[in-house]
Amino acid sequence: MAAAGALAKHEQILVLDPPTDLKFKGPFTDVVTTNLKLRNPSDRKVCFKVKTTAPRRYCVRPNSGIIDPGSSVIVSVMLQPFDYDPNEKSKHKFMVQTTYAPPNISDMEAVWKEAKPDELMDSKLRCVFEMPNENDKLNDIDASKPAPVLNTSKQDGPMPKPHSVSLNDTETRKLVEECKRLQAEIMKLTDENRHLRDEGLRLRKLQRGWLSNLFWDRMIWISSRDPVSLNIRRHLHSDPGSIVKVFQHMMTL
């Protein structure tokens, strides 16, 4: 019992929002992003990293880092486009793993390698895929309409400043564009690889044809000078498998 208690993991120190589910709302024909907020309520620095069971399907930024005491970090989780099947339940999961940061930290990889199992804390989240319902679609349409212009000529006090996009929103858009660019680059490289493979097959066929023509040209030239080779040429028709031996013989003439 004492050994089991010594190996027991600590309870997760970070506060996750959302705590258990990462919800992605379709349609899934484009990159869909959801945010995960990590808050550190302790008085110590905390190292974190985010893992997933489907790394090829998601782009996570930042996927690791350090959170100061009393601070928070917004993690953007971007789901890549795919063919959505409403009858198929998602089995994708995420895990947020944490440990207290040692003093004078300089190498994050060394922190995780040297961390003992009982020093690690983790939280698991499941991925939920949802399609927008009719009410959501109506709300989106209403939100896209311009707001009515109010008469502010008699308004007292300074005019309110327009709402500015937060840095996190800007970074998220940049990451989405980067994911799109990388996806296009992958498709381009795939097409180039297919083209090189087809070109290689074509060149091998041309090489075989060139060697065959060279062989028979050599045969005709030798036959015109060497009566013995006439018999060899006749022999080829009766025993095609001996072409290698014949070719070796010709090269010695």
Short mmCIF file of C-alpha atoms in Angstrom, two decimals:
data_model
loop_
_atom_site.label_atom_id
_atom_site.label_comp_id
_atom_site.label_asym_id
_atom_site.label_seq_id
_atom_site.Cartn_x
_atom_site.Cartn_y
_atom_site.Cartn_z
CA MET A 1 0.00 0.00 0.00
CA ALA A 2 2.85 2.38 0.82
CA ALA A 3 4.49 1.73 -2.57
CA ALA A 4 1.20 2.31 -4.38
CA GLY A 5 0.71 5.59 -2.53
CA ALA A 6 4.24 6.71 -3.40
CA LEU A 7 3.59 6.16 -7.12
CA ALA A 8 0.19 7.88 -7.11
CA LYS A 9 0.05 10.89 -9.42
CA HIS A 10 -0.78 14.37 -8.19
CA GLU A 11 -4.11 15.92 -9.13
CA GLN A 12 -3.96 18.23 -12.14
CA ILE A 13 -2.87 21.69 -10.95
CA LEU A 14 -4.07 23.56 -14.04
CA VAL A 15 -7.69 24.56 -14.52
CA LEU A 16 -8.91 23.56 -18.00
CA ASP A 17 -11.69 25.32 -19.87
CA PRO A 18 -13.43 23.33 -21.27
CA PRO A 19 -12.64 20.66 -18.67
CA THR A 20 -13.55 17.41 -20.46
CA ASP A 21 -14.70 17.92 -24.08
CA LEU A 22 -13.22 19.72 -27.07
CA LYS A 23 -16.15 20.57 -29.34
CA PHE A 24 -15.66 21.19 -33.06
CA LYS A 25 -18.61 22.60 -34.97
CA GLY A 26 -18.90 21.84 -38.69
CA PRO A 27 -19.13 21.96 -41.58
CA PHE A 28 -15.78 20.24 -41.77
CA THR A 29 -14.89 21.18 -45.34
CA ASP A 30 -12.41 23.71 -43.94
CA VAL A 31 -10.14 24.00 -40.89
CA VAL A 32 -12.22 24.16 -37.69
CA THR A 33 -10.63 25.75 -34.62
CA THR A 34 -11.53 25.47 -30.96
CA ASN A 35 -9.69 26.99 -28.01
CA LEU A 36 -8.56 25.39 -24.76
CA LYS A 37 -7.75 27.71 -21.87
CA LEU A 38 -5.13 26.60 -19.35
CA ARG A 39 -5.05 28.58 -16.09
CA ASN A 40 -2.39 28.22 -13.41
CA PRO A 41 -3.91 29.04 -9.98
CA SER A 42 -0.77 28.01 -8.07
CA ASP A 43 2.17 30.07 -6.87
CA ARG A 44 4.68 28.08 -8.94
CA LYS A 45 5.54 27.95 -12.64
CA VAL A 46 4.03 24.97 -14.46
CA CYS A 47 5.32 23.27 -17.62
CA PHE A 48 2.69 21.83 -19.95
CA LYS A 49 2.46 19.93 -23.21
CA VAL A 50 -0.53 18.82 -25.26
CA LYS A 51 -0.74 15.36 -26.83
CA THR A 52 -3.34 13.74 -29.10
CA THR A 53 -4.18 10.26 -30.35
CA ALA A 54 -4.53 11.64 -33.91
CA PRO A 55 -1.52 13.94 -34.53
CA ARG A 56 -2.05 14.01 -38.31
CA ARG A 57 -5.58 15.36 -37.95
CA TYR A 58 -4.82 18.33 -35.71
CA CYS A 59 -2.55 21.36 -35.52
CA VAL A 60 -1.98 22.59 -31.95
CA ARG A 61 -0.42 25.96 -31.06
CA PRO A 62 1.21 26.26 -28.66
CA ASN A 63 1.62 22.57 -27.95
CA SER A 64 3.94 23.14 -24.98
CA GLY A 65 5.27 25.89 -22.76
CA ILE A 66 5.47 27.37 -19.28
CA ILE A 67 2.63 29.12 -17.43
CA ASP A 68 3.54 31.64 -14.76
CA PRO A 69 1.72 31.70 -11.41
CA GLY A 70 -1.76 33.18 -11.76
CA SER A 71 -1.48 33.34 -15.56
CA SER A 72 -3.36 31.64 -18.39
CA VAL A 73 -2.56 30.35 -21.87
CA ILE A 74 -4.95 29.89 -24.79
CA VAL A 75 -4.20 26.76 -26.81
CA SER A 76 -5.67 26.75 -30.34
CA VAL A 77 -6.62 23.30 -31.59
CA MET A 78 -7.19 23.19 -35.37
CA LEU A 79 -8.99 20.22 -36.91
CA GLN A 80 -8.02 19.53 -40.52
CA PRO A 81 -10.80 19.15 -43.16
CA PHE A 82 -12.31 15.67 -43.55
CA ASP A 83 -15.43 13.85 -44.77
CA TYR A 84 -17.83 14.00 -41.85
CA ASP A 85 -20.00 10.93 -41.12
CA PRO A 86 -22.73 11.68 -38.53
CA ASN A 87 -23.06 7.97 -37.75
CA GLU A 88 -19.40 7.64 -36.79
CA LYS A 89 -18.41 8.67 -33.27
CA SER A 90 -15.09 10.37 -32.78
CA LYS A 91 -12.46 8.36 -30.93
CA HIS A 92 -9.92 11.18 -30.89
CA LYS A 93 -8.61 12.26 -27.51
CA PHE A 94 -6.27 14.89 -26.12
CA MET A 95 -4.14 14.87 -22.99
CA VAL A 96 -2.72 17.88 -21.19
CA GLN A 97 0.37 16.77 -19.25
CA THR A 98 1.95 19.06 -16.67
CA THR A 99 4.72 19.23 -14.11
CA TYR A 100 6.09 21.93 -11.87
CA ALA A 101 8.91 23.83 -13.55
CA PRO A 102 12.32 23.38 -11.92
CA PRO A 103 14.35 26.48 -11.03
CA ASN A 104 16.56 27.98 -13.76
CA ILE A 105 14.88 26.01 -16.54
CA SER A 106 16.72 26.15 -19.89
CA ASP A 107 15.83 22.95 -21.76
CA MET A 108 12.16 21.90 -21.97
CA GLU A 109 12.96 18.49 -23.45
CA ALA A 110 15.28 17.72 -20.55
CA VAL A 111 12.51 18.63 -18.09
CA TRP A 112 10.18 15.98 -19.50
CA LYS A 113 12.93 13.36 -19.82
CA GLU A 114 14.07 13.83 -16.24
CA ALA A 115 10.58 14.15 -14.71
CA LYS A 116 9.62 11.25 -12.45
CA PRO A 117 6.26 9.51 -13.00
CA ASP A 118 4.90 10.68 -9.65
CA GLU A 119 5.73 14.29 -10.59
CA LEU A 120 3.54 14.27 -13.70
CA MET A 121 -0.06 15.43 -13.77
CA ASP A 122 -2.44 14.90 -16.68
CA SER A 123 -5.98 15.60 -17.84
CA LYS A 124 -7.77 13.90 -20.73
CA LEU A 125 -10.31 15.43 -23.08
CA ARG A 126 -12.39 13.80 -25.78
CA CYS A 127 -13.19 15.36 -29.14
CA VAL A 128 -16.82 15.97 -30.09
CA PHE A 129 -17.88 16.77 -33.65
CA GLU A 130 -21.12 18.71 -34.12
CA MET A 131 -22.94 20.02 -37.14
CA PRO A 132 -24.68 23.40 -36.83
CA ASN A 133 -28.46 23.24 -36.35
CA GLU A 134 -31.00 25.53 -37.98
CA ASN A 135 -30.98 28.02 -35.08
CA ASP A 136 -27.19 28.36 -35.34
CA LYS A 137 -27.50 29.04 -39.06
CA LEU A 138 -30.11 31.75 -38.44
CA ASN A 139 -27.91 33.33 -35.79
CA ASP A 140 -24.99 33.35 -38.21
CA ILE A 141 -27.13 35.10 -40.83
CA ASP A 142 -28.34 37.70 -38.33
CA ALA A 143 -24.80 38.32 -37.13
CA SER A 144 -23.66 38.95 -40.69
CA LYS A 145 -26.21 41.77 -41.14
CA PRO A 146 -24.90 45.30 -40.49
CA ALA A 147 -25.97 46.82 -37.19
CA PRO A 148 -28.34 49.81 -37.42
CA VAL A 149 -26.64 53.20 -37.29
CA LEU A 150 -27.66 55.22 -34.25
CA ASN A 151 -27.90 58.98 -34.18
CA THR A 152 -24.93 59.98 -32.05
CA SER A 153 -24.91 63.66 -32.87
CA LYS A 154 -26.24 64.55 -29.43
CA GLN A 155 -24.24 61.98 -27.52
CA ASP A 156 -22.28 63.37 -24.59
CA GLY A 157 -18.68 62.38 -23.86
CA PRO A 158 -16.02 60.90 -26.13
CA MET A 159 -16.90 58.40 -28.82
CA PRO A 160 -16.24 54.77 -27.83
CA LYS A 161 -13.25 53.16 -29.47
CA PRO A 162 -13.99 50.45 -32.03
CA HIS A 163 -13.51 46.88 -30.92
CA SER A 164 -10.07 45.61 -31.82
CA VAL A 165 -9.19 42.00 -32.58
CA SER A 166 -7.23 40.39 -29.78
CA LEU A 167 -3.73 39.09 -30.35
CA ASN A 168 -4.90 35.52 -29.81
CA ASP A 169 -7.52 35.85 -32.56
CA THR A 170 -4.91 37.26 -34.93
CA GLU A 171 -2.49 34.46 -34.16
CA THR A 172 -5.24 31.89 -34.64
CA ARG A 173 -6.04 33.22 -38.10
CA LYS A 174 -2.36 33.13 -39.00
CA LEU A 175 -2.11 29.52 -37.87
CA VAL A 176 -5.20 28.56 -39.87
CA GLU A 177 -3.67 30.12 -42.99
CA GLU A 178 -0.40 28.32 -42.27
CA CYS A 179 -2.24 24.99 -42.01
CA LYS A 180 -3.92 25.66 -45.36
CA ARG A 181 -0.58 26.53 -46.93
CA LEU A 182 1.05 23.36 -45.58
CA GLN A 183 -1.85 21.25 -46.82
CA ALA A 184 -1.50 22.74 -50.31
CA GLU A 185 2.26 22.13 -50.19
CA ILE A 186 1.67 18.47 -49.27
CA MET A 187 -0.71 18.04 -52.23
CA LYS A 188 1.85 19.68 -54.55
CA LEU A 189 4.66 17.38 -53.33
CA THR A 190 2.38 14.36 -53.74
CA ASP A 191 1.68 15.31 -57.37
CA GLU A 192 5.40 15.88 -58.03
CA ASN A 193 6.25 12.50 -56.51
CA ARG A 194 3.65 10.81 -58.72
CA HIS A 195 5.04 12.61 -61.79
CA LEU A 196 8.62 11.54 -60.97
CA ARG A 197 7.51 7.94 -60.49
CA ASP A 198 5.73 7.92 -63.86
CA GLU A 199 8.75 9.55 -65.52
CA GLY A 200 11.03 6.90 -64.03
CA LEU A 201 8.87 4.11 -65.46
CA ARG A 202 8.88 5.80 -68.87
CA LEU A 203 12.68 6.13 -68.87
CA ARG A 204 13.13 2.48 -67.87
CA LYS A 205 10.92 1.43 -70.79
CA LEU A 206 12.94 3.61 -73.17
CA GLN A 207 16.17 2.11 -71.83
CA ARG A 208 14.94 -1.43 -72.39
CA GLY A 209 13.85 -0.52 -75.92
CA TRP A 210 17.21 1.12 -76.66
CA LEU A 211 19.15 -1.94 -75.45
CA SER A 212 16.94 -4.21 -77.53
CA ASN A 213 17.54 -2.12 -80.68
CA LEU A 214 21.27 -2.02 -79.94
CA PHE A 215 21.34 -5.80 -79.63
CA TRP A 216 19.60 -6.48 -82.94
CA ASP A 217 21.63 -3.82 -84.77
CA ARG A 218 24.75 -5.56 -83.48
CA MET A 219 23.35 -8.91 -84.62
CA ILE A 220 22.71 -7.65 -88.17
CA TRP A 221 26.16 -6.08 -88.43
CA ILE A 222 27.94 -9.23 -87.18
CA SER A 223 25.82 -11.51 -89.36
CA SER A 224 26.93 -9.64 -92.42
CA ARG A 225 30.59 -10.30 -91.52
CA ASP A 226 30.52 -13.59 -89.68
CA PRO A 227 28.73 -16.58 -91.26
CA VAL A 228 28.86 -18.37 -87.93
CA SER A 229 26.63 -15.68 -86.39
CA LEU A 230 23.96 -16.52 -88.94
CA ASN A 231 23.62 -19.89 -87.24
CA ILE A 232 23.50 -18.13 -83.87
CA ARG A 233 20.70 -15.88 -85.11
CA ARG A 234 18.72 -18.92 -86.28
CA HIS A 235 19.35 -20.54 -82.91
CA LEU A 236 17.76 -17.59 -81.12
CA HIS A 237 14.42 -18.25 -82.75
CA SER A 238 14.43 -21.82 -81.46
CA ASP A 239 15.88 -20.98 -77.99
CA PRO A 240 15.13 -17.35 -76.94
CA GLY A 241 16.46 -18.04 -73.45
CA SER A 242 20.03 -18.17 -74.74
CA ILE A 243 20.06 -14.46 -75.73
CA VAL A 244 22.34 -13.54 -72.81
CA LYS A 245 25.00 -16.05 -73.81
CA VAL A 246 24.77 -14.88 -77.41
CA PHE A 247 25.19 -11.27 -76.44
CA GLN A 248 28.30 -12.12 -74.42
CA HIS A 249 29.69 -13.99 -77.42
CA MET A 250 29.08 -11.03 -79.74
CA MET A 251 30.85 -8.59 -77.48
CA THR A 252 34.01 -10.71 -77.79
CA LEU A 253 33.96 -10.59 -81.61
#
